Amino acid sequence: MLKNIVGQQKEERDLLLSKNYQKRISVDKTTDFLNSGLIKLITGPRRAGKSVFALQILSRQNFAYLNFDDDLLLKNFDEDLLWQYLLEAYPDFNFLLLDEVQNLPGWDIWVSKLYRRGVNLVITGSNAKLLSTEMATALTGRYVQIQILPFSFNEMLEYKKIGVSSDTPAQKAATMLELEDFLQNGGYPETILARGLARNYLSSLFDSILLKDIAKRFKVRNTDELYSLANWLLANFANAFSLNRLAQDLNLGSVHTAQKYCKYLEEPFLFCYLPRYDSKLKIMQKAAKKIYLIDTGFVRARAFELSKNTGRLLENLVFVELLRRGFSAVQSLFYYRTRNDREIDFVCRQANQVSELIQVSYDISNPKTIKREVSALIEASDELNCQNLTILTWNNRQIIEERNKKINVIPVWEWLIRI
């Protein structure tokens, strides 16, 4: 049985290698990544393209392949037999690709053993825990990591072979239509050329993540509570929340239960939680966090509200793009509230300094709106000692100078296509 599974997965690998895919990351970066003697770890949400990316960077290599999203492989796993059949199927292989390896119980012990034997490993996983407890404990200092998220706006345009321009009114209108499509339907690769199916696809994916990556993995018995909490977070995306309020609203019985479920929903890269910036760590840990989804398409696919939530969608889109650009919630990306309780959407840190303050506002044509955004940025600029101030809007471009500060107002599509 196990020999047949390895053979079938080799056929699957060869079929995938025969297809053309959108390239995700620069060749220079992937060359350094692949040439590292460390374990190569590729993480990100389910169906975002991790496996395809791994196949792309290994396409010119002699590599073996095991897909642990296969229940038959998991049920028939035998370490010694599996190694024997791999050597038969892939003579003299140079790399071993382990796809979705977190599904294998005790995967970290097995991976550590393979690494000690000198096996050149490339690993993919849809669970954030690969980057935290298990990975840190078993493989400390022995891995390099690349995170693959759903397509960016740039990648979507490249995949659709569309150039972006604002030279003429018609070109500008076409660009804005593409951005509207991206905002509403998101960037999951399999939906880009089939937008009519996006809503159904993403709704099914949402269910699959809840049931397979969370309920099954963590042995959640009360799936109704899990679904209720996920739907609550979805309805409140781009808003701040507290665990106390969450536990009360959903009658979860305890804050501990709410905290546990929130962690479960974060691990498969479904929801992200952005902390409030504060120089004092204890205050930051206790403050309410903001909720974001890893892809805006989930909102349209699952939300019950009739309104478009355009402003919040735009904020969520910017958050995910900041993740793509290397910022990390808790470590280098935050939101902020000034002493006068004015909110800054994103505080970006590099090293030990605040490098940029970003406000996201869909429409600033109303004088009250622009005054609110500018006042918040100026106040935060003084408090955080940061002069790099930005407002991202749907379609406004200008420079605002006030109180010896310069604020760059940029259309979000221009910001998104910057490389």
Tab-separated table of C-alpha atoms in Angstrom:
chain	number	residue	atom	x	y	z
A	1	MET	CA	0.000	0.000	0.000
A	2	LEU	CA	2.694	2.498	1.018
A	3	LYS	CA	4.702	1.770	-2.133
A	4	ASN	CA	1.633	2.483	-4.258
A	5	ILE	CA	1.018	5.764	-2.398
A	6	VAL	CA	4.580	6.951	-3.097
A	7	GLY	CA	4.164	6.017	-6.752
A	8	GLN	CA	0.827	7.811	-7.060
A	9	GLN	CA	2.241	10.916	-5.437
A	10	LYS	CA	5.170	10.872	-7.865
A	11	GLU	CA	2.667	10.923	-10.737
A	12	GLU	CA	0.903	13.834	-9.019
A	13	ARG	CA	4.226	15.670	-8.680
A	14	ASP	CA	5.089	15.156	-12.358
A	15	LEU	CA	1.661	16.388	-13.469
A	16	LEU	CA	2.021	19.546	-11.379
A	17	LEU	CA	5.512	20.159	-12.745
A	18	SER	CA	4.180	20.087	-16.297
A	19	LYS	CA	1.978	23.153	-15.740
A	20	ASN	CA	2.832	26.856	-16.002
A	21	TYR	CA	2.340	28.998	-12.911
A	22	GLN	CA	2.656	32.620	-11.890
A	23	LYS	CA	6.095	33.290	-10.369
A	24	ARG	CA	5.783	34.653	-6.856
A	25	ILE	CA	9.220	35.753	-5.591
A	26	SER	CA	12.361	37.055	-7.300
A	27	VAL	CA	14.844	34.475	-8.606
A	28	ASP	CA	17.712	35.915	-6.542
A	29	LYS	CA	15.794	35.480	-3.314
A	30	THR	CA	14.735	31.916	-4.085
A	31	THR	CA	18.266	30.939	-5.168
A	32	ASP	CA	19.706	31.992	-1.825
A	33	PHE	CA	16.805	30.271	-0.069
A	34	LEU	CA	17.297	26.973	-1.887
A	35	ASN	CA	21.092	26.981	-1.573
A	36	SER	CA	20.916	27.292	2.196
A	37	GLY	CA	22.097	24.225	4.067
A	38	LEU	CA	19.253	24.754	6.524
A	39	ILE	CA	15.719	23.385	6.363
A	40	LYS	CA	13.681	25.387	3.836
A	41	LEU	CA	10.302	26.250	5.353
A	42	ILE	CA	7.440	27.588	3.222
A	43	THR	CA	4.389	28.673	5.193
A	44	GLY	CA	1.107	30.412	4.503
A	45	PRO	CA	-2.639	29.819	4.209
A	46	ARG	CA	-4.114	26.704	2.670
A	47	ARG	CA	-4.505	26.989	-1.137
A	48	ALA	CA	-2.388	30.155	-1.346
A	49	GLY	CA	0.234	28.505	-3.568
A	50	LYS	CA	2.884	27.102	-1.208
A	51	SER	CA	3.112	23.737	-2.948
A	52	VAL	CA	3.302	25.367	-6.373
A	53	PHE	CA	6.025	27.706	-5.148
A	54	ALA	CA	7.994	24.754	-3.762
A	55	LEU	CA	7.661	22.922	-7.085
A	56	GLN	CA	8.771	26.042	-8.972
A	57	ILE	CA	12.007	26.448	-7.033
A	58	LEU	CA	12.712	22.701	-7.213
A	59	SER	CA	11.748	22.201	-10.856
A	60	ARG	CA	15.371	21.900	-12.025
A	61	GLN	CA	16.402	19.694	-9.120
A	62	ASN	CA	16.199	15.953	-8.533
A	63	PHE	CA	13.737	15.932	-5.651
A	64	ALA	CA	11.455	13.476	-3.883
A	65	TYR	CA	7.906	14.432	-2.921
A	66	LEU	CA	5.522	13.498	-0.118
A	67	ASN	CA	2.108	15.107	0.333
A	68	PHE	CA	0.748	14.784	3.863
A	69	ASP	CA	-2.612	16.165	2.843
A	70	ASP	CA	-3.227	12.544	1.834
A	71	ASP	CA	-5.114	10.533	4.471
A	72	LEU	CA	-3.803	7.254	3.035
A	73	LEU	CA	-0.217	8.356	3.598
A	74	LEU	CA	-1.003	9.398	7.146
A	75	LYS	CA	-2.790	6.111	7.950
A	76	ASN	CA	-0.038	3.952	6.451
A	77	PHE	CA	2.962	5.988	7.572
A	78	ASP	CA	5.956	3.802	8.394
A	79	GLU	CA	9.234	5.653	8.663
A	80	ASP	CA	11.572	2.868	7.520
A	81	LEU	CA	9.390	1.521	4.718
A	82	LEU	CA	8.665	5.019	3.460
A	83	TRP	CA	12.371	5.787	3.181
A	84	GLN	CA	12.952	2.564	1.250
A	85	TYR	CA	10.189	3.358	-1.245
A	86	LEU	CA	11.384	6.951	-1.663
A	87	LEU	CA	14.863	5.722	-2.618
A	88	GLU	CA	13.302	3.345	-5.144
A	89	ALA	CA	11.031	5.999	-6.682
A	90	TYR	CA	13.583	8.836	-6.652
A	91	PRO	CA	17.131	7.439	-7.052
A	92	ASP	CA	19.852	9.789	-5.786
A	93	PHE	CA	17.423	12.631	-4.997
A	94	ASN	CA	18.982	15.882	-3.752
A	95	PHE	CA	15.950	17.405	-1.994
A	96	LEU	CA	12.951	16.009	-0.150
A	97	LEU	CA	9.756	18.089	-0.368
A	98	LEU	CA	7.361	17.459	2.529
A	99	ASP	CA	4.015	19.086	1.708
A	100	GLU	CA	1.664	20.055	4.583
A	101	VAL	CA	3.833	18.078	6.977
A	102	GLN	CA	2.058	19.455	10.059
A	103	ASN	CA	-0.716	16.891	9.448
A	104	LEU	CA	1.658	14.116	10.515
A	105	PRO	CA	1.621	13.477	14.301
A	106	GLY	CA	5.113	13.949	15.691
A	107	TRP	CA	6.312	15.480	12.430
A	108	ASP	CA	8.909	17.629	14.184
A	109	ILE	CA	10.766	14.606	15.636
A	110	TRP	CA	10.855	12.891	12.249
A	111	VAL	CA	12.012	16.062	10.474
A	112	SER	CA	14.779	16.578	13.050
A	113	LYS	CA	15.966	13.030	12.445
A	114	LEU	CA	16.029	13.510	8.674
A	115	TYR	CA	17.951	16.767	9.066
A	116	ARG	CA	20.566	15.123	11.285
A	117	ARG	CA	21.010	12.455	8.601
A	118	GLY	CA	21.859	15.193	6.083
A	119	VAL	CA	18.618	15.132	4.087
A	120	ASN	CA	18.088	18.444	2.265
A	121	LEU	CA	14.546	19.340	3.276
A	122	VAL	CA	11.929	21.680	1.850
A	123	ILE	CA	8.787	21.838	3.997
A	124	THR	CA	5.416	23.477	3.441
A	125	GLY	CA	2.772	24.032	6.092
A	126	SER	CA	-0.558	25.797	6.517
A	127	ASN	CA	-0.251	26.156	10.245
A	128	ALA	CA	1.393	29.089	11.999
A	129	LYS	CA	2.520	26.700	14.716
A	130	LEU	CA	5.251	25.584	12.352
A	131	LEU	CA	6.786	28.988	13.084
A	132	SER	CA	6.225	28.942	16.817
A	133	THR	CA	6.151	26.213	19.435
A	134	GLU	CA	6.969	23.078	17.456
A	135	MET	CA	9.460	24.645	15.061
A	136	ALA	CA	11.189	26.733	17.702
A	137	THR	CA	11.530	23.753	20.045
A	138	ALA	CA	12.622	21.080	17.587
A	139	LEU	CA	14.480	23.055	14.942
A	140	THR	CA	15.834	26.170	16.637
A	141	GLY	CA	18.281	27.960	14.360
A	142	ARG	CA	18.101	25.261	11.707
A	143	TYR	CA	15.612	26.693	9.226
A	144	VAL	CA	15.023	29.585	6.848
A	145	GLN	CA	11.510	30.666	6.017
A	146	ILE	CA	9.471	32.188	3.199
A	147	GLN	CA	5.806	33.055	3.645
A	148	ILE	CA	3.454	32.672	0.676
A	149	LEU	CA	0.176	34.602	0.863
A	150	PRO	CA	-2.653	34.836	-1.685
A	151	PHE	CA	-1.784	36.832	-4.808
A	152	SER	CA	-0.952	40.494	-4.369
A	153	PHE	CA	-2.567	43.073	-6.658
A	154	ASN	CA	0.644	43.085	-8.703
A	155	GLU	CA	0.680	39.308	-9.019
A	156	MET	CA	-2.983	39.243	-10.015
A	157	LEU	CA	-2.343	41.764	-12.797
A	158	GLU	CA	0.694	39.823	-14.030
A	159	TYR	CA	-1.267	36.559	-13.973
A	160	LYS	CA	-4.059	38.145	-16.012
A	161	LYS	CA	-1.464	39.809	-18.290
A	162	ILE	CA	-2.894	43.259	-17.584
A	163	GLY	CA	-0.797	46.414	-17.543
A	164	VAL	CA	-1.727	49.118	-15.053
A	165	SER	CA	-1.881	52.761	-16.133
A	166	SER	CA	-3.604	56.086	-15.480
A	167	ASP	CA	-2.408	57.874	-18.619
A	168	THR	CA	-5.919	58.211	-20.064
A	169	PRO	CA	-9.379	58.204	-18.437
A	170	ALA	CA	-10.112	54.815	-20.032
A	171	GLN	CA	-6.879	53.295	-18.687
A	172	LYS	CA	-7.518	54.755	-15.248
A	173	ALA	CA	-11.062	53.341	-15.237
A	174	ALA	CA	-9.733	49.889	-16.206
A	175	THR	CA	-7.180	50.015	-13.385
A	176	MET	CA	-9.830	50.972	-10.824
A	177	LEU	CA	-12.113	48.155	-12.016
A	178	GLU	CA	-9.304	45.651	-11.456
A	179	LEU	CA	-8.700	47.055	-7.975
A	180	GLU	CA	-12.408	46.842	-7.145
A	181	ASP	CA	-12.405	43.224	-8.276
A	182	PHE	CA	-9.330	42.484	-6.134
A	183	LEU	CA	-10.856	44.231	-3.128
A	184	GLN	CA	-14.116	42.272	-3.311
A	185	ASN	CA	-12.886	38.850	-4.444
A	186	GLY	CA	-9.383	38.667	-3.022
A	187	GLY	CA	-6.254	37.034	-4.367
A	188	TYR	CA	-6.580	33.272	-4.011
A	189	PRO	CA	-4.909	31.894	-7.167
A	190	GLU	CA	-7.687	29.488	-8.153
A	191	THR	CA	-10.283	32.280	-8.194
A	192	ILE	CA	-8.412	34.836	-10.326
A	193	LEU	CA	-9.623	33.580	-13.699
A	194	ALA	CA	-12.945	32.259	-12.384
A	195	ARG	CA	-14.436	35.161	-10.447
A	196	GLY	CA	-17.954	33.791	-10.847
A	197	LEU	CA	-16.922	30.852	-8.668
A	198	ALA	CA	-14.928	32.879	-6.130
A	199	ARG	CA	-17.698	33.239	-3.568
A	200	ASN	CA	-18.531	29.529	-3.502
A	201	TYR	CA	-14.861	28.506	-3.577
A	202	LEU	CA	-13.889	30.771	-0.675
A	203	SER	CA	-16.915	29.787	1.397
A	204	SER	CA	-15.974	26.116	0.974
A	205	LEU	CA	-12.333	26.891	1.790
A	206	PHE	CA	-13.413	28.721	4.949
A	207	ASP	CA	-15.378	25.625	6.046
A	208	SER	CA	-12.481	23.338	5.175
A	209	ILE	CA	-10.062	25.363	7.300
A	210	LEU	CA	-12.458	25.351	10.253
A	211	LEU	CA	-13.185	21.635	10.073
A	212	LYS	CA	-9.905	20.152	8.846
A	213	ASP	CA	-7.207	22.517	10.086
A	214	ILE	CA	-8.837	23.442	13.373
A	215	ALA	CA	-11.634	21.131	14.595
A	216	LYS	CA	-9.874	17.940	13.536
A	217	ARG	CA	-6.353	18.990	14.496
A	218	PHE	CA	-7.294	20.363	17.922
A	219	LYS	CA	-10.108	17.865	18.583
A	220	VAL	CA	-12.740	20.583	19.007
A	221	ARG	CA	-15.964	18.926	20.105
A	222	ASN	CA	-18.253	21.941	20.093
A	223	THR	CA	-17.904	23.021	16.461
A	224	ASP	CA	-20.966	25.275	16.820
A	225	GLU	CA	-19.003	27.489	19.221
A	226	LEU	CA	-16.053	27.523	16.834
A	227	TYR	CA	-18.266	28.556	13.911
A	228	SER	CA	-20.021	31.217	15.976
A	229	LEU	CA	-16.728	32.742	17.020
A	230	ALA	CA	-15.344	32.656	13.463
A	231	ASN	CA	-18.488	34.366	12.135
A	232	TRP	CA	-18.310	36.984	14.908
A	233	LEU	CA	-14.703	37.807	14.018
A	234	LEU	CA	-15.613	37.926	10.347
A	235	ALA	CA	-18.447	40.380	10.994
A	236	ASN	CA	-16.105	42.579	13.037
A	237	PHE	CA	-13.038	42.533	10.784
A	238	ALA	CA	-10.843	45.668	10.885
A	239	ASN	CA	-12.335	46.512	14.305
A	240	ALA	CA	-10.776	46.241	17.740
A	241	PHE	CA	-12.051	43.535	20.082
A	242	SER	CA	-11.429	42.232	23.572
A	243	LEU	CA	-11.607	38.642	24.747
A	244	ASN	CA	-13.970	39.664	27.544
A	245	ARG	CA	-16.474	41.116	25.095
A	246	LEU	CA	-16.122	38.124	22.798
A	247	ALA	CA	-16.796	35.658	25.618
A	248	GLN	CA	-19.832	37.659	26.752
A	249	ASP	CA	-21.346	38.190	23.302
A	250	LEU	CA	-21.122	34.494	22.435
A	251	ASN	CA	-21.790	33.048	25.921
A	252	LEU	CA	-18.584	31.047	25.773
A	253	GLY	CA	-18.413	30.593	29.513
A	254	SER	CA	-14.894	31.917	30.017
A	255	VAL	CA	-12.294	34.241	28.574
A	256	HIS	CA	-9.963	31.248	28.397
A	257	THR	CA	-12.281	29.517	25.917
A	258	ALA	CA	-12.457	32.654	23.774
A	259	GLN	CA	-8.670	32.964	23.842
A	260	LYS	CA	-8.219	29.309	22.900
A	261	TYR	CA	-10.552	29.532	19.906
A	262	CYS	CA	-8.972	32.784	18.720
A	263	LYS	CA	-5.579	31.106	18.764
A	264	TYR	CA	-6.948	28.158	16.813
A	265	LEU	CA	-8.312	30.516	14.150
A	266	GLU	CA	-4.975	32.296	13.870
A	267	GLU	CA	-2.836	29.195	13.389
A	268	PRO	CA	-4.051	28.216	9.892
A	269	PHE	CA	-3.542	31.848	8.742
A	270	LEU	CA	-7.278	32.566	8.589
A	271	PHE	CA	-7.452	35.510	11.017
A	272	CYS	CA	-4.677	37.845	12.167
A	273	TYR	CA	-4.687	40.008	15.303
A	274	LEU	CA	-2.936	43.358	15.326
A	275	PRO	CA	-1.836	44.684	18.736
A	276	ARG	CA	-2.000	48.287	19.853
A	277	TYR	CA	1.399	49.924	20.005
A	278	ASP	CA	2.713	50.980	23.383
A	279	SER	CA	6.212	51.406	24.744
A	280	LYS	CA	5.165	49.351	27.771
A	281	LEU	CA	4.792	45.674	26.914
A	282	LYS	CA	2.261	44.910	29.685
A	283	ILE	CA	-0.091	47.638	28.477
A	284	MET	CA	0.259	46.444	24.893
A	285	GLN	CA	-0.581	42.863	25.862
A	286	LYS	CA	-3.744	43.906	27.699
A	287	ALA	CA	-5.053	46.345	25.083
A	288	ALA	CA	-7.733	45.377	22.558
A	289	LYS	CA	-6.472	43.940	19.278
A	290	LYS	CA	-7.772	44.525	15.772
A	291	ILE	CA	-9.058	41.664	13.617
A	292	TYR	CA	-8.002	41.110	10.019
A	293	LEU	CA	-8.574	38.323	7.504
A	294	ILE	CA	-5.761	36.930	5.399
A	295	ASP	CA	-7.804	37.640	2.260
A	296	THR	CA	-10.601	40.154	1.689
A	297	GLY	CA	-12.477	37.673	-0.509
A	298	PHE	CA	-13.638	35.813	2.594
A	299	VAL	CA	-15.759	38.804	3.608
A	300	ARG	CA	-17.911	38.747	0.476
A	301	ALA	CA	-18.037	34.945	0.561
A	302	ARG	CA	-19.207	34.623	4.178
A	303	ALA	CA	-20.479	37.929	5.563
A	304	PHE	CA	-24.193	38.347	6.264
A	305	GLU	CA	-24.172	42.132	6.010
A	306	LEU	CA	-25.679	43.837	2.983
A	307	SER	CA	-23.309	46.830	2.998
A	308	LYS	CA	-20.021	46.627	1.090
A	309	ASN	CA	-17.838	47.694	4.059
A	310	THR	CA	-15.548	49.294	1.488
A	311	GLY	CA	-13.484	51.327	3.941
A	312	ARG	CA	-12.800	48.343	6.181
A	313	LEU	CA	-12.050	46.127	3.182
A	314	LEU	CA	-9.487	48.646	2.007
A	315	GLU	CA	-7.879	48.721	5.443
A	316	ASN	CA	-7.753	44.906	5.502
A	317	LEU	CA	-6.197	44.876	2.037
A	318	VAL	CA	-3.457	47.274	3.181
A	319	PHE	CA	-2.790	45.155	6.271
A	320	VAL	CA	-2.187	42.011	4.186
A	321	GLU	CA	0.049	43.916	1.771
A	322	LEU	CA	2.151	45.105	4.716
A	323	LEU	CA	2.572	41.457	5.720
A	324	ARG	CA	3.753	40.688	2.178
A	325	ARG	CA	6.317	43.463	2.526
A	326	GLY	CA	7.865	41.804	5.542
A	327	PHE	CA	6.099	43.452	8.466
A	328	SER	CA	4.886	41.201	11.255
A	329	ALA	CA	2.070	41.787	13.723
A	330	VAL	CA	3.435	42.035	17.291
A	331	GLN	CA	7.033	42.479	16.096
A	332	SER	CA	6.965	45.361	13.601
A	333	LEU	CA	3.331	46.230	12.798
A	334	PHE	CA	0.742	47.740	15.137
A	335	TYR	CA	-2.166	50.132	15.387
A	336	TYR	CA	-2.078	53.078	17.769
A	337	ARG	CA	-4.285	55.353	19.814
A	338	THR	CA	-2.975	58.788	20.728
A	339	ARG	CA	-3.305	60.405	24.135
A	340	ASN	CA	-6.453	62.111	22.813
A	341	ASP	CA	-7.790	58.721	21.626
A	342	ARG	CA	-7.227	59.316	17.920
A	343	GLU	CA	-6.553	56.103	16.039
A	344	ILE	CA	-3.705	55.405	13.631
A	345	ASP	CA	-4.404	52.387	11.441
A	346	PHE	CA	-0.819	51.184	11.051
A	347	VAL	CA	2.418	51.867	12.888
A	348	CYS	CA	5.366	50.370	10.999
A	349	ARG	CA	8.597	49.719	12.869
A	350	GLN	CA	12.046	48.945	11.559
A	351	ALA	CA	14.699	47.976	14.077
A	352	ASN	CA	13.816	49.982	17.193
A	353	GLN	CA	12.284	52.989	15.458
A	354	VAL	CA	8.849	53.812	14.103
A	355	SER	CA	9.475	54.143	10.357
A	356	GLU	CA	6.023	55.118	9.039
A	357	LEU	CA	2.498	55.969	10.157
A	358	ILE	CA	-0.289	55.009	7.756
A	359	GLN	CA	-3.941	55.981	7.699
A	360	VAL	CA	-6.368	54.252	5.335
A	361	SER	CA	-9.400	56.270	4.270
A	362	TYR	CA	-11.472	55.333	1.238
A	363	ASP	CA	-12.759	58.860	0.597
A	364	ILE	CA	-11.297	62.089	1.997
A	365	SER	CA	-13.408	64.502	-0.034
A	366	ASN	CA	-15.352	65.477	3.100
A	367	PRO	CA	-13.435	68.252	4.996
A	368	LYS	CA	-14.299	66.616	8.320
A	369	THR	CA	-12.750	63.338	7.193
A	370	ILE	CA	-9.478	64.831	6.026
A	371	LYS	CA	-9.251	66.957	9.175
A	372	ARG	CA	-9.728	63.855	11.336
A	373	GLU	CA	-7.056	61.861	9.503
A	374	VAL	CA	-4.526	64.706	9.429
A	375	SER	CA	-5.044	65.581	13.093
A	376	ALA	CA	-4.483	61.973	14.130
A	377	LEU	CA	-1.295	61.676	12.081
A	378	ILE	CA	0.179	64.939	13.376
A	379	GLU	CA	-0.561	64.029	16.972
A	380	ALA	CA	0.880	60.540	16.579
A	381	SER	CA	3.881	61.938	14.731
A	382	ASP	CA	4.792	64.022	17.769
A	383	GLU	CA	4.174	61.216	20.233
A	384	LEU	CA	6.074	58.527	18.298
A	385	ASN	CA	8.742	60.778	16.786
A	386	CYS	CA	7.981	59.783	13.202
A	387	GLN	CA	7.875	62.186	10.240
A	388	ASN	CA	7.025	59.661	7.503
A	389	LEU	CA	3.252	60.145	7.284
A	390	THR	CA	0.934	58.566	4.720
A	391	ILE	CA	-2.770	58.517	3.930
A	392	LEU	CA	-3.869	55.788	1.508
A	393	THR	CA	-7.114	56.531	-0.327
A	394	TRP	CA	-9.081	55.052	-3.181
A	395	ASN	CA	-8.336	57.768	-5.708
A	396	ASN	CA	-6.766	60.888	-4.160
A	397	ARG	CA	-3.231	62.135	-4.635
A	398	GLN	CA	-1.818	65.224	-2.951
A	399	ILE	CA	0.691	66.489	-0.420
A	400	ILE	CA	-0.619	68.104	2.750
A	401	GLU	CA	1.671	70.414	4.706
A	402	GLU	CA	0.575	71.362	8.179
A	403	ARG	CA	2.417	72.295	11.385
A	404	ASN	CA	5.791	71.761	9.701
A	405	LYS	CA	4.866	68.243	8.703
A	406	LYS	CA	4.329	66.723	5.261
A	407	ILE	CA	1.660	64.084	4.691
A	408	ASN	CA	1.679	62.084	1.464
A	409	VAL	CA	-1.799	61.220	0.208
A	410	ILE	CA	-1.488	58.310	-2.222
A	411	PRO	CA	-4.050	56.318	-4.265
A	412	VAL	CA	-3.929	52.781	-2.940
A	413	TRP	CA	-3.460	51.255	-6.403
A	414	GLU	CA	-0.208	53.198	-6.826
A	415	TRP	CA	0.972	52.075	-3.415
A	416	LEU	CA	0.085	48.446	-4.172
A	417	ILE	CA	2.132	48.238	-7.369
A	418	ARG	CA	5.305	49.620	-5.803
A	419	ILE	CA	7.984	46.958	-5.664
